[in-house]
Coordinates of C-alpha atoms in Angstrom, one line a residue:
M246 CA 0.0 0.0 0.0
D247 CA 1.4 3.4 -1.0
G248 CA 1.1 6.8 0.6
N249 CA -1.1 7.5 3.6
L250 CA -4.1 5.5 2.6
N251 CA -5.9 3.6 5.3
A252 CA -6.4 -0.2 4.8
T253 CA -9.9 -1.6 5.0
Y254 CA -8.6 -5.2 5.2
I255 CA -5.4 -6.6 6.5
T256 CA -3.7 -9.7 5.0
F257 CA -2.1 -12.2 7.3
D258 CA 1.3 -13.0 5.8
G259 CA 2.6 -15.5 8.4
H260 CA 1.2 -18.8 7.2
V261 CA 3.7 -21.4 6.0
E262 CA 2.9 -23.8 3.1
L263 CA -0.8 -23.3 3.7
H264 CA -1.7 -24.6 0.2
K265 CA -0.1 -27.9 1.0
F266 CA -1.0 -28.4 4.7
R267 CA -4.3 -26.5 5.1
Y268 CA -6.3 -29.5 6.0
L269 CA -3.7 -30.9 8.4
Y270 CA -3.5 -27.4 10.1
F271 CA -7.3 -27.3 10.3
V272 CA -7.7 -30.8 11.9
I273 CA -4.9 -30.1 14.4
M274 CA -6.2 -26.7 15.4
L275 CA -9.9 -27.8 15.5
T276 CA -8.9 -30.8 17.8
V277 CA -6.9 -28.5 20.1
Y278 CA -9.8 -26.0 20.2
I279 CA -12.3 -28.8 21.1
L280 CA -10.0 -30.1 23.8
I281 CA -9.6 -26.5 25.2
I282 CA -13.3 -26.1 25.4
F283 CA -13.9 -29.5 26.9
C284 CA -11.2 -29.5 29.5
N285 CA -11.8 -26.0 30.7
F286 CA -15.6 -26.4 30.7
T287 CA -15.4 -29.7 32.7
I288 CA -13.4 -28.3 35.5
F289 CA -15.4 -25.0 35.6
C290 CA -18.6 -27.0 35.9
L291 CA -17.1 -29.1 38.8
I292 CA -16.2 -25.9 40.6
W293 CA -19.6 -24.4 39.8
T294 CA -21.7 -27.4 40.9
H295 CA -19.8 -28.4 44.2
K296 CA -20.5 -25.9 46.9
N297 CA -17.4 -26.9 48.9
L298 CA -15.3 -25.6 46.0
H299 CA -16.9 -22.2 46.3
E300 CA -13.8 -20.9 48.0
P301 CA -11.6 -18.0 46.8
M302 CA -8.9 -20.2 45.5
Y303 CA -11.2 -22.3 43.3
I304 CA -13.2 -19.2 42.2
F305 CA -9.9 -17.7 40.9
I306 CA -9.2 -21.0 39.1
A307 CA -12.6 -20.9 37.5
A308 CA -11.9 -17.3 36.4
L309 CA -8.6 -18.4 34.8
L310 CA -10.5 -21.2 32.9
V311 CA -13.1 -18.7 31.6
N312 CA -10.2 -16.5 30.5
S313 CA -8.6 -19.4 28.6
V314 CA -11.8 -20.2 26.8
V315 CA -12.5 -16.6 25.7
F316 CA -8.8 -16.1 24.8
S317 CA -9.0 -19.2 22.6
T318 CA -12.3 -18.2 21.0
N319 CA -10.8 -14.9 20.1
I320 CA -8.2 -16.7 18.0
Y321 CA -9.1 -20.2 16.9
P322 CA -12.3 -19.6 14.9
K323 CA -10.6 -17.0 12.7
L324 CA -7.6 -19.3 12.2
L325 CA -9.8 -22.2 11.2
I326 CA -11.5 -20.0 8.7
D327 CA -8.2 -18.8 7.3
F328 CA -6.9 -22.4 6.8
L329 CA -9.7 -23.1 4.5
S330 CA -9.8 -19.8 2.7
D331 CA -8.0 -18.7 -0.4
K332 CA -7.1 -15.3 1.2
Q333 CA -6.2 -14.9 4.8
I334 CA -7.7 -11.4 5.5
I335 CA -9.4 -9.6 8.3
S336 CA -11.0 -6.2 8.5
W337 CA -9.1 -3.5 10.3
S338 CA -11.8 -3.1 12.9
A339 CA -11.9 -6.9 13.6
C340 CA -8.2 -6.9 13.8
L341 CA -8.3 -4.2 16.5
L342 CA -10.9 -6.2 18.4
Q343 CA -8.7 -9.3 18.3
F344 CA -5.8 -7.2 19.4
F345 CA -7.9 -5.8 22.3
L346 CA -9.1 -9.2 23.5
F347 CA -5.7 -10.8 23.0
Y348 CA -3.8 -8.4 25.3
S349 CA -6.6 -7.5 27.8
L350 CA -7.2 -11.2 28.6
G351 CA -3.5 -11.8 28.8
A352 CA -3.1 -8.9 31.3
S353 CA -6.1 -10.2 33.2
E354 CA -4.3 -13.6 33.6
F355 CA -1.4 -11.9 35.3
L356 CA -3.7 -10.0 37.7
L357 CA -5.7 -13.2 38.4
L358 CA -2.5 -15.0 39.2
A359 CA -1.5 -12.2 41.5
A360 CA -4.9 -12.5 43.3
M361 CA -4.3 -16.2 43.7
A362 CA -0.9 -15.5 45.1
Y363 CA -2.4 -13.2 47.7
D364 CA -5.1 -15.8 48.5
R365 CA -2.3 -18.4 49.2
Y366 CA -0.3 -15.8 51.2
V367 CA -3.3 -15.1 53.5
S368 CA -4.2 -18.7 53.8
I369 CA -0.7 -19.9 54.8
C370 CA 0.7 -16.8 56.6
K371 CA -2.5 -15.5 58.2
P372 CA -4.8 -18.5 58.6
L373 CA -6.8 -17.1 61.5
Q374 CA -7.6 -13.9 59.5
Y375 CA -8.3 -15.7 56.3
P376 CA -12.2 -15.7 56.4
T377 CA -12.2 -12.0 57.3
I378 CA -9.7 -10.9 54.7
M379 CA -10.7 -13.2 51.8
N380 CA -14.4 -12.6 52.0
K381 CA -16.9 -12.3 49.1
T382 CA -16.3 -8.6 48.7
T383 CA -12.6 -9.0 48.4
V384 CA -12.9 -11.7 45.8
N385 CA -15.4 -9.7 43.7
I386 CA -13.1 -6.6 43.8
C387 CA -10.1 -8.8 42.7
L388 CA -12.1 -10.3 39.9
G389 CA -13.4 -6.9 38.8
L390 CA -10.0 -5.2 38.8
A391 CA -8.4 -8.2 37.0
W392 CA -10.8 -7.8 34.1
L393 CA -11.7 -4.2 34.0
L394 CA -8.3 -2.5 34.5
P395 CA -6.6 -4.2 31.5
A396 CA -9.7 -3.8 29.4
C397 CA -9.7 0.0 29.9
Q398 CA -5.9 0.2 29.3
I399 CA -5.8 -2.0 26.1
A400 CA -9.0 -0.2 24.8
A401 CA -7.1 3.1 24.9
Q402 CA -4.2 1.5 23.0
A403 CA -6.7 0.1 20.4
I404 CA -8.3 3.5 20.0
M405 CA -4.9 5.1 19.4
S406 CA -4.1 2.6 16.7
A407 CA -7.6 3.1 15.1
N408 CA -6.9 6.8 14.8
M409 CA -3.5 6.4 13.1
K410 CA -2.9 6.2 9.3
L411 CA -1.9 2.9 7.8
C412 CA 0.8 2.5 5.1
K413 CA 0.8 -1.3 4.9
S414 CA -1.8 -3.9 4.6
N415 CA 0.3 -7.1 5.0
L416 CA 0.7 -8.3 8.6
N417 CA 3.7 -10.4 9.3
G418 CA 1.9 -13.0 11.4
V419 CA -1.3 -15.1 11.7
L420 CA -3.1 -13.0 14.3
C421 CA -3.4 -9.4 15.3
N422 CA -0.8 -8.8 18.1
N423 CA 1.7 -6.0 18.6
A424 CA 2.8 -6.5 15.0
I425 CA 0.0 -4.2 14.0
Y426 CA 2.2 -1.3 15.0
S427 CA 4.4 -2.0 11.9
L428 CA 1.4 -1.2 9.7
H429 CA 1.3 2.4 10.9
C430 CA 2.9 5.1 8.7
E431 CA 4.8 6.5 11.7
S432 CA 5.5 5.6 15.3
S433 CA 3.8 7.4 18.2
D434 CA 5.7 8.4 21.4
V435 CA 2.5 8.7 23.3
R436 CA 1.5 5.2 22.4
S437 CA 4.9 3.8 23.3
V438 CA 4.9 5.5 26.7
F439 CA 1.4 4.3 27.4
G440 CA 2.3 0.8 26.3
G441 CA 5.2 0.9 28.8
V442 CA 2.8 1.9 31.6
I443 CA 0.5 -0.9 30.7
L444 CA 3.4 -3.4 30.7
I445 CA 4.4 -2.2 34.2
T446 CA 0.9 -2.1 35.8
S447 CA -0.4 -5.3 34.1
A448 CA 2.7 -7.6 34.1
L449 CA 5.7 -6.3 36.0
L450 CA 4.0 -5.2 39.2
P451 CA 1.8 -8.3 39.4
L452 CA 5.0 -10.4 39.0
L453 CA 6.8 -8.5 41.7
F454 CA 3.8 -8.9 44.0
I455 CA 3.7 -12.6 43.3
F456 CA 7.5 -12.9 44.0
F457 CA 7.0 -11.0 47.3
T458 CA 4.0 -13.2 48.5
Y459 CA 5.8 -16.4 47.6
S460 CA 9.0 -15.3 49.4
R461 CA 6.9 -14.8 52.5
I462 CA 5.1 -18.1 52.0
L463 CA 8.5 -19.8 51.6
V464 CA 9.8 -18.2 54.9
I465 CA 6.7 -19.1 56.9
S466 CA 6.6 -22.7 55.5
Y467 CA 10.3 -23.2 56.3
R468 CA 9.7 -22.2 59.9
S469 CA 6.4 -24.2 60.3
C470 CA 5.6 -27.9 60.6
K471 CA 5.6 -30.5 57.9
E472 CA 1.8 -30.2 57.4
V473 CA 2.1 -26.5 56.6
R474 CA 4.9 -27.2 54.1
K475 CA 2.9 -29.9 52.5
K476 CA -0.2 -27.6 52.2
A477 CA 1.9 -24.9 50.7
A478 CA 3.5 -27.2 48.1
Q479 CA 0.1 -28.7 47.1
T480 CA -1.6 -25.4 46.5
C481 CA 1.3 -23.2 45.4
L482 CA 3.1 -25.5 42.9
P483 CA 0.3 -25.5 40.3
H484 CA 0.1 -21.8 40.5
L485 CA 3.9 -21.4 40.0
L486 CA 3.9 -23.8 37.0
I487 CA 1.1 -21.7 35.4
L488 CA 2.9 -18.5 36.1
I489 CA 6.2 -19.7 34.7
S490 CA 4.5 -21.0 31.6
F491 CA 2.5 -17.9 30.9
T492 CA 5.5 -15.6 31.6
C493 CA 7.6 -17.5 29.0
L494 CA 4.8 -17.3 26.5
C495 CA 4.5 -13.5 27.0
A496 CA 8.2 -13.3 26.5
F497 CA 7.8 -15.2 23.2
D498 CA 5.2 -12.7 22.0
V499 CA 7.5 -9.8 22.8
I500 CA 10.4 -11.5 21.0
I501 CA 8.2 -12.3 18.0
V502 CA 7.2 -8.6 17.6
R503 CA 10.6 -7.0 18.5
L504 CA 12.8 -9.4 16.5
G505 CA 10.4 -10.8 14.1
S506 CA 12.2 -9.5 11.0
N507 CA 15.3 -11.6 12.1
F508 CA 13.3 -14.8 12.2
S509 CA 12.3 -17.1 9.3
K510 CA 8.5 -17.4 8.7
V511 CA 8.6 -21.0 10.0
L512 CA 10.2 -20.0 13.3
R513 CA 7.8 -17.1 13.7
L514 CA 4.9 -19.5 13.2
I515 CA 6.3 -22.0 15.7
M516 CA 6.8 -19.3 18.3
T517 CA 3.3 -17.9 17.7
G518 CA 2.0 -21.4 18.1
Q519 CA 3.6 -21.6 21.5
V520 CA 1.7 -18.6 22.6
I521 CA -1.8 -19.8 21.5
L522 CA -1.6 -23.6 21.5
Y523 CA -0.8 -25.3 24.8
H524 CA -1.3 -22.7 27.5
P525 CA -5.2 -22.8 27.3
L526 CA -4.8 -26.5 27.8
F527 CA -2.1 -26.2 30.4
N528 CA -4.4 -24.5 32.9
P529 CA -7.0 -27.2 33.2
I530 CA -4.5 -30.1 33.0
I531 CA -2.3 -28.7 35.8
Y532 CA -5.2 -27.7 38.1
G533 CA -7.0 -31.0 37.3
L534 CA -4.0 -33.1 38.2
K535 CA -2.3 -31.1 41.0
M536 CA -5.3 -29.7 42.9
K537 CA -6.3 -32.5 45.3
E538 CA -10.0 -31.6 45.5
I539 CA -10.5 -31.1 41.8
S540 CA -8.5 -34.2 40.9
K541 CA -10.7 -36.3 43.3
R542 CA -13.9 -35.1 41.8
L543 CA -12.6 -35.6 38.2
K544 CA -11.8 -39.2 39.1
R545 CA -15.3 -39.7 40.5
L546 CA -16.9 -38.1 37.4
F547 CA -15.1 -40.3 34.9
C548 CA -15.5 -43.4 37.1
Q549 CA -19.3 -42.8 37.1
T550 CA -19.2 -42.2 33.4
K551 CA -17.5 -45.6 32.8
V552 CA -20.1 -47.4 35.0
F553 CA -22.9 -46.1 32.8

């Protein structure tokens, strides 16, 4: 595209050998999407239907599962359509919507993980005050902030991008992430500064808070009896695994955007696949296997299914 003409449609230019492997891509991604919906929905329903799981820790887990489903639904249907289409295009407005959901839900996951870390901190370090501190109001405030704060921030970024001129119509990727900034005719200092603020408030500060709470949990557990250490390990290990996984995936996304021009198309596609493929499945698998109460009910559910 030449000059300062705005693009109505954006073309995804990150697919590899799509004409040869379109049906293989389609089957793999459709299978993964079905598994994501099934696994997340199963554990969510278990938490929803069992009243003894209506505790803050399990409510935050349910919120993470909802996040994963919406995150995947923002990406997979469009990818599946692209695999079977002659042209992989998206309208600029739909691209901005995908960008908004991609990053607002990603930031929400960091804040939900921070809320879970605080819940574990209060449970292990201040057990007598736990019912008072982690009451229904506190949980609702944490959930509201986790979803509304990133949504407002990313919406502002999307609006800034919507008001900027586009000089390109080919996007070097398979989805609308930060690579959309390369389509603009010129960079914006205001957008860059605001993006830095979003990164700090939605990712770095939650990470620092999580490290602080877990350092306190580690100190208290080390000084306490074996039962306290066992409880801390059972409830905190799944949370840490999810945190490490998600942080690495976010780092992948930054690397893809910042250094994308130095990577081959195949490598960019593989790294993008890491961001969208296994993490939405990782959440339910880890919590289903490592959380004792959830694992116990999953075994009962599938054992009853086999009987019938």
